[in-house]
Amino acid sequence: MAELTRADVEHVAHLARLGLTEEELARLEGQLNHILDQYKVLATLDTAHIPPTAQTIELQNILREDAVQPSLAVDEALANAPERSGDHFVVPAILGGEGGA
Amino acid sequence: MPDFTRLHAHEMSRLLRAGEISSRALTEAHLAAAERQNGALNAWLTIYRADAIAQAGAADARIAEARRAGPAALAALHPLCGVPVALKDLVSVKGGQATAGSKILRGYIAPFDSTVTARLREAGAVILGKTNMDEFAMGSSTEHSAYGPTANPWDLTRVPGGSSGGSAAAVASYHTPLAIGTDTGGSIRQPASMCGIVGLKPTYGRVSRFGIVAFASSLDQIGPLARDARDAALLLHAVAGRDERDATSAPIPVPVELLSLPESDDEAASYLKGLRIALPREYFVEGMEPGVAARIREAVAAMEAAGATVDEVSLPHTDYGLASYYIIAPAEASSNLARYDGVRYGFSDRSSGEFIADYLRTRGGGFGPEVKRRIMLGTYALSAGYYDAYYLKAQKVRTLIKADFDAVWAAGFDAICAPTSPTVAFPLGARTEDPVAMYLSDACTLPINMAGLPGAAIPAGLSEGLPVGLQIVGAPWSELSMLRLARAYEGITARAPWRALEPAELHLTDDPTTPSPVGRRQRTASASAEGSGVQA
């Protein structure tokens, strides 16, 4: 399996939306490659005809009545928000330009 | 009357119903111990003094009412009515902080009760507070907490295990008879083992996870930590069972017999007669301490002498457990932790004013090193081009691991006995710079999560003065049988000298000059910074 380069580490960090310092990136490159080395043992196992297991209990299609239930009040739901405006969470502007905010 | 904090939960329950003690007095005694000793242990992140005393008062009123109403009303009370319990700090308690050991959730106040919390309230248990843990339950030492590590009361320079290390240390230190933990790869069993107490990870689906901070959703399970099998059974009974709000909780009845494990040691021991126990040869792994292996073999020999049949078995895919677990768990974590975006709750850095940059700063600044490592691993394993080689492959290996266990049950065995951790508690700072060494601490516990099985750790004596835990693994939904086996082992070892020992350095925690583990960590961190650093 592949060896992670510094560029790969930066790419994965961006995919994961993790802002990392230079020092963290350098440490992670070494540590992640060391961990990926441990994964190599899996390649020695032939699993071509083995089905995957996503979860271990045999529950499927758990349904319930589509009934209205009480939920959190607006103030309770917003109580932990870093920033609110009226009855809304304030989300950082995703699109720039006029009216973007 | 003995020191209230030395009572077991089942003894408290009996004395409360008999009117011989009050929940108020029990709760005060435990709060005082926790407050006095937490400086040296750092087992608790929050202590609910006022609220706990109010809950105790309510429990006393319920018990008094039931005593007036007669035996039927008293019998209808849950045995935990009036009994103190601690919760790992990833369990939601309405109006209380739930940090999951992370800076990103500092100050987060849960707007609702978890199902576990609600069921404990219904039972009348007294919630004392919240315990320390590795950040988002990712770790095996409680050193990955953003609020500093927890010390082990057997040796204050050592880890209590993790991630439920705060819960384990609090129970071992007599701050509470009971605590709730969670276990994704060993996080209940391994700290229970290292602190010399009982811990049970139930079958996947046994306990509702509604209101619990998620780590890896196909593996996470909630369970009890206690000082004996009977107490663990009472706590499991209180919280287990189907919950409409968690579709992965199973509609399997919770056995009422959990409330009546045998009191007599001889009666308990008789459960071993004719029991078939499997001893998996792969669990006596390379790197296992000889003292640990010796205690486990002695425990199994004692069970054999008491009438059990013990046979060695093979679980041939054990060696693939670690690698496949460390793909599946980080992959699921990377997905679950995507919710921490600094918008709806938690730490938020909006200093740049630019969406992506703030997002990066919020997550980069809010998560600690181990959580970042696992998010990176998981994101990589799930990224385009690698899914088949990593996540899908690991899920196929999970099929093989589960099949290994299925073969043991099909061969007629009642339980598997194995070590819980390959080592006793290790020194603070010993593994923080080497993630793989830390991961190896869970080599004997994580295959059980992969297979969704119930697993328990129970005290089996000491090695080098530190506790060793015997692991009992059962077939799905066999928690009652496992706890009967655990109780039987207590019965046959009731007079062993180590049973009477209290954690060797617990007395030091009463000394206000004993340094806190937070300070100890800073010292080890600065010492290791001069070393070689990353091992690649």
XYZ file of C-alpha atoms in Angstrom:
637
model
C 0.000 0.000 0.000
C 0.981 3.567 -0.598
C 3.319 5.641 1.500
C 1.853 8.982 2.579
C 3.819 12.000 1.408
C 3.756 15.400 3.033
C 1.459 16.589 0.225
C -0.923 13.685 0.944
C -1.032 14.597 4.623
C -1.878 18.196 3.736
C -4.561 17.027 1.302
C -6.198 14.702 3.851
C -6.061 17.438 6.503
C -7.894 19.736 4.134
C -10.504 17.064 3.326
C -11.035 16.613 7.072
C -11.147 20.398 7.599
C -8.350 20.258 10.135
C -6.102 23.278 10.283
C -2.706 21.870 11.279
C 0.546 23.595 12.101
C 3.812 22.818 10.308
C 4.942 20.883 13.344
C 1.732 18.844 13.471
C 1.968 18.035 9.756
C 5.544 16.830 10.160
C 4.709 14.655 13.171
C 1.610 13.221 11.516
C 3.501 12.250 8.363
C 5.747 9.989 10.434
C 3.041 8.695 12.742
C 0.486 7.990 10.025
C 3.012 6.079 7.940
C 3.967 4.039 11.001
C 0.289 3.202 11.554
C -0.278 2.428 7.845
C 2.619 -0.039 8.122
C 0.575 -1.946 10.696
C -2.268 -2.217 8.166
C -0.075 -4.177 5.739
C -0.806 -7.404 7.585
C -4.349 -7.255 6.207
C -3.141 -7.603 2.619
C -1.798 -11.063 3.482
C -5.335 -12.299 4.114
C -7.416 -13.495 1.154
C -10.885 -11.990 1.583
C -12.033 -12.169 -2.056
C -15.047 -14.296 -1.167
C -15.781 -12.951 2.306
C -18.786 -10.635 2.660
C -18.241 -7.448 4.723
C -19.832 -7.004 8.160
C -21.064 -3.484 8.834
C -22.658 -4.266 12.201
C -23.013 -7.404 14.229
C -26.617 -7.635 15.380
C -29.244 -8.821 12.984
C -31.591 -5.860 13.161
C -32.886 -4.504 9.886
C -35.306 -1.801 8.789
C -36.283 -0.511 12.190
C -39.464 1.464 11.647
C -41.646 3.552 13.906
C -44.915 5.404 13.560
C -44.516 8.699 11.733
C -46.027 10.591 14.653
C -45.372 14.160 15.777
C -43.307 14.199 18.979
C -42.262 17.101 21.162
C -38.782 18.376 20.363
C -36.424 20.947 21.852
C -37.733 24.484 22.166
C -35.967 26.977 19.886
C -34.204 28.661 22.802
C -32.957 25.332 24.138
C -31.660 24.312 20.721
C -29.870 27.635 20.326
C -28.511 27.819 23.868
C -25.074 26.429 22.911
C -24.716 28.385 19.669
C -21.517 30.421 19.415
C -23.572 33.091 17.647
C -27.301 33.458 17.089
C -29.535 35.901 15.334
C -33.178 35.817 16.396
C -34.318 32.227 16.072
C -31.362 31.193 13.913
C -27.787 29.968 14.115
C -25.368 32.394 12.542
C -23.425 30.451 9.911
C -20.209 31.930 8.520
C -20.717 33.241 4.995
C -20.137 30.401 2.533
C -20.516 32.456 -0.650
C -18.604 35.699 -0.981
C -19.725 38.838 -2.705
C -22.844 40.986 -2.407
C -25.634 39.536 -0.336
C -23.386 36.585 0.429
C -23.520 37.342 4.125
C -21.645 1.330 60.942
C -18.644 0.995 58.603
C -17.364 3.805 56.412
C -20.229 4.271 53.940
C -17.833 4.557 51.015
C -16.625 0.958 51.539
C -20.102 -0.489 51.078
C -21.058 -2.218 47.854
C -24.120 -0.933 46.001
C -26.121 -4.051 46.879
C -25.309 -3.532 50.567
C -26.334 0.129 50.350
C -29.570 -0.966 48.721
C -30.393 -3.384 51.542
C -29.547 -0.867 54.281
C -31.558 1.886 52.578
C -34.650 -0.284 52.357
C -34.230 -1.419 55.940
C -34.190 2.238 56.973
C -30.757 1.835 58.543
C -29.038 4.501 56.448
C -30.165 7.408 54.306
C -29.235 8.191 50.741
C -28.419 11.681 51.973
C -25.734 10.346 54.315
C -24.353 7.982 51.654
C -24.230 10.768 49.105
C -22.527 13.183 51.511
C -19.859 10.593 52.354
C -19.078 9.925 48.694
C -19.078 13.603 47.703
C -16.691 14.368 50.554
C -14.275 11.614 49.452
C -14.398 12.721 45.822
C -13.833 16.367 46.683
C -11.031 15.610 49.132
C -9.060 13.297 46.833
C -9.721 14.674 43.371
C -6.747 17.020 43.450
C -4.363 14.061 43.465
C -6.435 11.851 41.148
C -8.221 14.150 38.654
C -10.875 11.464 38.221
C -13.786 13.930 38.186
C -14.417 16.779 35.764
C -17.649 17.937 37.422
C -19.127 17.137 40.829
C -22.851 17.882 41.187
C -22.823 18.520 44.946
C -26.083 20.451 45.320
C -27.960 18.458 42.730
C -26.743 15.122 44.127
C -27.927 16.046 47.613
C -31.312 17.040 46.194
C -31.538 13.714 44.320
C -30.610 11.863 47.506
C -33.353 13.686 49.404
C -35.864 12.679 46.728
C -34.656 9.059 46.906
C -35.009 9.066 50.698
C -38.574 10.321 50.300
C -39.361 7.579 47.766
C -37.927 4.900 50.044
C -39.792 6.244 53.100
C -43.024 6.301 51.114
C -42.470 2.726 49.933
C -41.701 1.580 53.487
C -45.005 3.054 54.658
C -46.900 1.471 51.750
C -45.583 -2.007 52.504
C -43.418 -4.806 51.115
C -44.904 -4.746 47.617
C -44.090 -1.053 47.183
C -40.604 -1.611 48.560
C -40.053 -4.519 46.169
C -41.183 -2.328 43.263
C -38.355 0.146 43.896
C -35.271 -0.421 41.781
C -32.359 -1.649 43.934
C -30.358 1.412 42.870
C -32.853 3.839 44.430
C -30.719 6.109 46.609
C -27.401 4.621 45.450
C -24.677 6.956 44.073
C -23.429 6.620 40.502
C -20.919 8.509 38.334
C -21.193 9.153 34.607
C -18.384 9.386 32.075
C -18.309 12.935 30.725
C -19.790 11.967 27.367
C -23.201 11.117 28.840
C -25.744 13.922 28.527
C -27.299 15.198 31.755
C -29.774 17.982 31.069
C -28.361 21.306 32.209
C -24.880 19.887 32.853
C -21.635 20.160 30.944
C -20.654 17.246 28.683
C -17.129 17.760 27.379
C -16.235 14.239 26.187
C -12.776 15.202 27.458
C -12.393 17.693 24.616
C -11.660 21.388 24.432
C -14.085 21.592 21.500
C -16.971 20.838 23.906
C -15.759 22.994 26.804
C -18.807 24.801 28.149
C -21.269 22.735 26.128
C -24.414 22.287 28.237
C -26.545 19.274 27.343
C -30.098 20.372 26.537
C -31.562 16.922 27.282
C -30.939 13.743 29.290
C -29.443 10.680 27.614
C -31.580 7.551 27.869
C -29.056 6.126 30.341
C -29.444 9.258 32.495
C -33.237 9.106 32.267
C -33.281 5.438 33.278
C -30.988 6.086 36.234
C -33.270 8.920 37.358
C -36.279 6.647 37.007
C -34.506 4.028 39.156
C -33.751 6.714 41.741
C -29.961 6.493 41.508
C -28.062 9.594 42.663
C -25.840 11.082 39.949
C -22.736 12.413 41.705
C -20.987 13.942 38.720
C -18.999 13.408 35.561
C -15.692 11.601 35.170
C -12.537 12.253 33.183
C -11.804 10.421 29.936
C -9.623 10.354 26.865
C -10.885 12.940 24.388
C -13.903 11.495 22.534
C -13.028 8.133 24.181
C -9.955 7.798 21.941
C -7.200 6.420 24.104
C -6.121 3.761 26.558
C -4.701 5.863 29.400
C -6.927 8.937 29.983
C -3.857 11.023 29.111
C -5.588 12.271 25.960
C -8.040 14.319 28.045
C -7.971 18.065 27.399
C -8.401 18.413 31.186
C -5.261 16.533 32.206
C -4.698 12.843 32.955
C -6.181 10.808 35.775
C -3.901 8.976 38.213
C -4.212 5.322 39.209
C -4.895 4.973 42.965
C -2.683 1.873 43.058
C 0.324 3.967 41.962
C -0.170 7.675 41.406
C 2.623 7.815 38.811
C 0.733 5.369 36.577
C -2.250 5.614 34.245
C -5.663 4.280 35.261
C -6.206 2.919 31.739
C -8.730 4.434 29.407
C -10.708 5.792 27.953
C -13.081 5.426 30.946
C -10.148 6.021 33.320
C -11.941 8.619 35.436
C -14.863 6.257 36.026
C -12.518 3.370 36.895
C -10.358 5.450 39.255
C -13.435 6.917 40.985
C -14.892 3.449 41.638
C -11.529 1.995 42.724
C -11.016 4.981 45.083
C -14.434 4.516 46.770
C -15.760 7.846 45.490
C -18.725 5.990 44.068
C -19.758 2.331 44.091
C -20.861 2.531 40.463
C -19.979 4.349 37.279
C -21.068 4.357 33.668
C -18.411 4.014 30.989
C -18.330 3.423 27.265
C -16.289 0.829 25.401
C -15.400 1.015 21.704
C -12.217 -1.104 21.782
C -11.723 -1.821 25.491
C -12.503 1.507 27.170
C -14.502 -0.044 30.031
C -12.612 -3.327 30.440
C -9.024 -2.110 30.203
C -9.328 0.653 32.860
C -11.382 -1.693 35.075
C -8.544 -4.188 34.780
C -5.841 -1.616 35.540
C -7.731 -0.243 38.552
C -8.693 -3.633 39.989
C -12.465 -3.433 39.564
C -15.263 -5.025 37.511
C -16.200 -3.581 34.113
C -18.682 -4.916 31.598
C -19.078 -4.047 27.934
C -22.506 -5.422 27.014
C -23.505 -6.911 23.671
C -23.674 -4.316 20.890
C -27.271 -3.074 20.990
C -27.912 -3.897 24.673
C -27.869 -0.301 25.977
C -29.324 2.747 24.229
C -26.772 5.281 23.021
C -29.232 8.161 22.744
C -27.607 11.215 24.271
C -24.079 9.761 24.360
C -21.316 11.497 22.383
C -20.525 9.158 19.479
C -17.072 7.791 18.605
C -17.404 4.753 16.278
C -21.034 3.831 15.840
C -20.655 0.189 14.818
C -18.531 -0.487 17.919
C -19.560 1.874 20.763
C -21.403 0.364 23.716
C -22.253 1.620 27.203
C -21.772 -0.367 30.363
C -21.177 -0.515 34.112
C -18.045 -0.251 36.251
C -18.367 -1.508 39.830
C -16.451 -3.182 42.643
C -18.184 -6.555 42.261
C -20.264 -8.605 39.846
C -23.530 -8.124 41.723
C -23.214 -4.334 41.581
C -22.344 -4.391 37.886
C -25.462 -6.508 37.295
C -27.683 -3.996 39.136
C -26.376 -1.092 37.062
C -26.673 -3.005 33.793
C -30.268 -3.875 34.673
C -31.093 -0.221 35.315
C -29.836 1.082 31.974
C -30.278 -1.796 29.480
C -33.069 -2.449 27.010
C -34.703 -1.278 23.840
C -35.160 2.459 23.372
C -37.296 3.991 20.649
C -34.778 6.811 20.314
C -31.872 4.519 19.389
C -32.733 2.300 16.435
C -29.614 0.202 17.112
C -30.846 -0.791 20.581
C -32.163 -4.338 20.393
C -35.621 -5.546 21.450
C -34.099 -8.293 23.606
C -35.578 -8.693 27.109
C -33.333 -7.668 30.014
C -33.177 -10.605 32.462
C -34.659 -9.787 35.869
C -32.260 -12.376 37.348
C -29.575 -9.678 37.100
C -31.091 -8.394 40.348
C -30.524 -11.635 42.238
C -27.036 -12.983 41.663
C -26.188 -15.320 44.556
C -25.190 -13.766 47.847
C -23.510 -16.883 49.206
C -20.008 -17.612 47.927
C -20.630 -21.368 47.889
C -23.870 -21.051 45.972
C -22.165 -18.694 43.511
C -19.225 -21.082 43.073
C -21.511 -24.005 42.226
C -22.237 -22.292 38.883
C -18.809 -23.448 37.716
C -19.669 -27.163 37.862
C -19.806 -28.495 34.323
C -19.223 -25.067 32.762
C -17.161 -25.199 29.568
C -14.501 -22.497 29.347
C -12.385 -21.777 26.284
C -8.860 -20.402 26.604
C -7.755 -18.801 23.303
C -4.059 -19.401 22.694
C -3.663 -16.264 20.550
C -4.543 -14.037 23.525
C -1.327 -14.864 25.312
C 0.398 -12.471 22.972
C 4.015 -11.564 22.464
C 4.860 -8.706 24.783
C 2.468 -9.914 27.466
C 3.917 -9.508 30.919
C 4.636 -12.892 32.547
C 2.896 -11.760 35.742
C -0.289 -11.029 33.814
C -0.224 -14.376 31.993
C 0.421 -16.156 35.297
C -2.561 -14.529 37.075
C -4.878 -15.402 34.174
C -3.738 -19.027 34.049
C -4.106 -19.296 37.844
C -7.628 -17.878 37.669
C -8.631 -20.380 35.010
C -6.985 -23.217 36.958
C -9.028 -22.205 40.024
C -12.212 -22.374 37.964
C -11.182 -25.801 36.704
C -10.559 -26.965 40.252
C -14.068 -25.780 41.121
C -15.634 -27.968 38.460
C -15.306 -26.144 35.139
C -13.873 -27.806 32.053
C -11.166 -25.753 30.381
C -9.959 -26.336 26.821
C -7.534 -24.367 24.727
C -9.050 -23.024 21.509
C -7.819 -21.016 18.540
C -9.213 -17.696 17.354
C -7.076 -17.658 14.209
C -7.830 -14.128 13.029
C -6.866 -12.441 16.292
C -3.687 -11.014 14.784
C -5.738 -9.068 12.235
C -7.908 -7.439 14.885
C -5.708 -4.472 15.685
C -5.204 -3.379 12.074
C -8.836 -3.798 11.067
C -10.064 -2.055 14.225
C -7.719 0.870 13.603
C -9.288 1.309 10.182
C -12.947 0.913 11.122
C -12.902 2.969 14.337
C -11.081 6.014 12.891
C -13.169 5.871 9.698
C -16.396 6.024 11.676
C -14.925 8.643 14.005
C -13.932 10.890 11.123
C -17.537 10.783 9.957
C -19.086 11.251 13.430
C -16.783 14.132 14.319
C -17.642 16.057 11.160
C -20.464 17.583 13.235
C -18.022 19.751 15.207
C -18.130 22.706 12.889
C -18.317 25.583 15.365
C -21.786 26.596 14.229
C -24.372 24.960 16.479
C -22.350 24.319 19.633
C -18.825 24.034 20.918
C -15.582 25.879 20.362
C -15.700 28.284 17.435
C -12.882 30.359 15.984
C -14.281 33.045 13.699
C -11.225 35.233 13.709
C -10.494 35.134 9.982
C -14.018 35.959 8.825
C -13.593 33.518 5.948
C -15.664 30.334 5.979
C -13.082 27.631 5.171
C -10.312 29.298 7.166
C -12.544 29.572 10.252
C -13.639 25.962 9.823
C -9.988 24.841 9.751
C -9.113 26.968 12.783
C -12.123 25.770 14.791
C -11.319 22.091 14.278
C -7.561 22.522 14.321
C -7.775 24.464 17.586
C -10.562 22.449 19.236
C -9.360 18.864 18.801
C -6.350 17.348 20.564
C -3.511 15.345 18.948
C -4.992 11.838 19.214
C -8.361 12.923 17.850
C -6.653 14.679 14.948
C -4.608 11.539 14.272
C -7.730 9.388 14.123
C -9.672 11.853 11.980
C -6.716 11.888 9.575
C -6.500 8.087 9.495
C -10.230 7.720 8.997
C -10.472 10.400 6.337
C -7.588 8.803 4.475
C -9.057 5.283 4.751
C -12.375 6.489 3.350
C -10.930 8.732 0.645
C -11.293 8.039 -3.061
C -9.171 5.119 -4.232
C -8.494 3.701 -0.752
C -11.954 2.623 0.409
C -11.681 -0.942 -0.936
C -8.136 -1.458 0.316
C -8.886 -0.205 3.821
C -12.469 0.161 5.052
C -14.055 -2.584 2.930
C -11.126 -4.895 3.629
C -11.438 -4.263 7.368
C -15.158 -5.008 7.266
C -14.413 -8.327 5.566
C -11.855 -9.113 8.242
C -14.517 -8.319 10.825
C -16.615 -11.116 9.287
C -13.713 -13.530 9.862
C -13.111 -12.351 13.424
C -16.783 -12.798 14.268
C -16.740 -16.266 12.655
C -13.828 -17.283 14.914
C -16.005 -16.565 17.961
C -19.118 -18.156 16.413
C -17.126 -21.392 16.064
C -16.342 -21.368 19.797
C -20.030 -21.050 20.715
C -20.963 -23.703 18.129
C -18.473 -26.064 19.791
C -20.492 -25.787 23.000
C -18.370 -23.468 25.107
C -20.129 -21.267 27.665
C -17.498 -18.547 27.897
C -14.017 -17.523 26.828
C -11.460 -16.497 29.447
C -8.464 -14.364 28.458
C -6.320 -11.510 29.693
C -7.909 -8.042 29.511
C -4.710 -6.077 28.956
C -1.272 -7.508 28.100
C 0.279 -5.361 30.853
C -0.531 -3.874 34.214
C -0.985 -0.091 34.419
C 1.945 1.654 32.733
C 3.647 4.894 33.857
C 2.116 8.246 32.926
C 3.829 9.501 29.766
C 5.251 6.101 28.768
C 3.221 5.702 25.568
C 1.952 9.157 24.638
C 4.661 9.662 22.023
C 4.136 6.268 20.377
C 0.539 5.806 19.160
C 1.065 2.192 18.084
C 2.359 1.201 21.544
C -0.770 2.813 23.028
C -3.000 0.951 20.543
C -1.412 -2.407 21.499
C -2.836 -1.945 24.991
C -6.238 -2.905 23.526
C -5.076 -5.922 21.488
C -7.015 -8.349 23.726
C -10.197 -6.298 24.023
C -10.894 -4.782 20.609
C -11.674 -8.063 18.780
C -14.670 -8.405 21.123
C -16.035 -5.044 19.921
C -15.398 -6.069 16.324
C -17.553 -9.158 16.928
C -20.198 -7.194 18.882
C -19.882 -9.569 21.848
C -20.228 -8.878 25.576
C -16.955 -8.801 27.499
C -16.183 -8.291 31.162
C -13.026 -7.565 33.130
C -12.866 -8.847 36.698
C -10.065 -8.571 39.272
C -7.757 -11.602 39.325
C -5.029 -10.553 41.746
C -1.883 -8.471 41.398
C 1.350 -8.526 39.442
C 4.180 -6.351 40.743
C 1.699 -4.777 43.136
C -0.695 -3.703 40.394
C -4.089 -5.171 39.443
C -4.561 -7.780 36.723
C -7.973 -8.234 35.108
C -9.370 -11.498 33.809
C -11.477 -11.008 30.703
C -14.659 -13.056 30.273
C -16.229 -13.077 26.815
C -19.694 -14.465 26.205
C -22.051 -15.215 23.326
C -24.402 -12.396 22.271
C -26.901 -11.401 25.021
C -25.260 -13.700 27.604
C -24.425 -10.936 30.128
C -26.349 -12.737 32.883
C -24.319 -15.935 32.428
C -21.077 -13.940 32.300
C -21.901 -12.138 35.519
C -22.811 -15.475 37.149
C -19.390 -16.711 36.116
C -17.787 -13.519 37.467
C -19.706 -13.961 40.720
C -18.598 -17.623 40.874
C -14.975 -16.548 40.552
C -15.527 -14.067 43.391
C -16.946 -16.962 45.370
C -13.943 -19.251 44.909
C -11.452 -16.451 45.621
C -13.371 -14.781 48.460
C -10.661 -15.644 50.973
C -7.660 -14.829 48.745
C -5.448 -12.263 50.529
C -5.451 -9.852 47.554
C -9.229 -9.497 47.822
C -8.782 -7.548 51.061
C -6.301 -5.020 49.632
C -7.208 -1.413 48.980
C -5.406 0.599 46.255
C -1.866 0.995 47.577
C -1.517 4.767 47.168
C -5.081 5.802 47.877
C -4.040 7.129 51.287
C -1.644 9.580 49.583
C -4.572 11.279 47.884
C -5.720 12.583 51.259
C -2.492 14.583 51.491
C -3.006 18.026 49.934
C 0.714 18.217 49.085
C 0.481 15.182 46.769
C 0.953 16.552 43.248
C -1.907 16.335 40.780
C -1.452 14.111 37.712
C -1.829 17.227 35.590
C 1.485 18.501 36.985
C 3.058 15.061 36.632
C 2.152 14.996 32.949
C 3.739 18.353 32.319
C 6.956 17.083 33.846
C 7.028 13.917 31.729
C 6.118 15.863 28.596
C 9.034 18.239 29.019
C 11.338 15.294 29.746
C 10.327 13.402 26.598
C 10.521 16.518 24.435
C 14.269 16.215 24.796
C 14.127 12.659 23.456
C 13.859 11.416 19.900
C 10.164 12.248 19.503
C 8.225 10.478 16.777
C 9.074 6.869 16.102
C 8.497 6.087 12.440
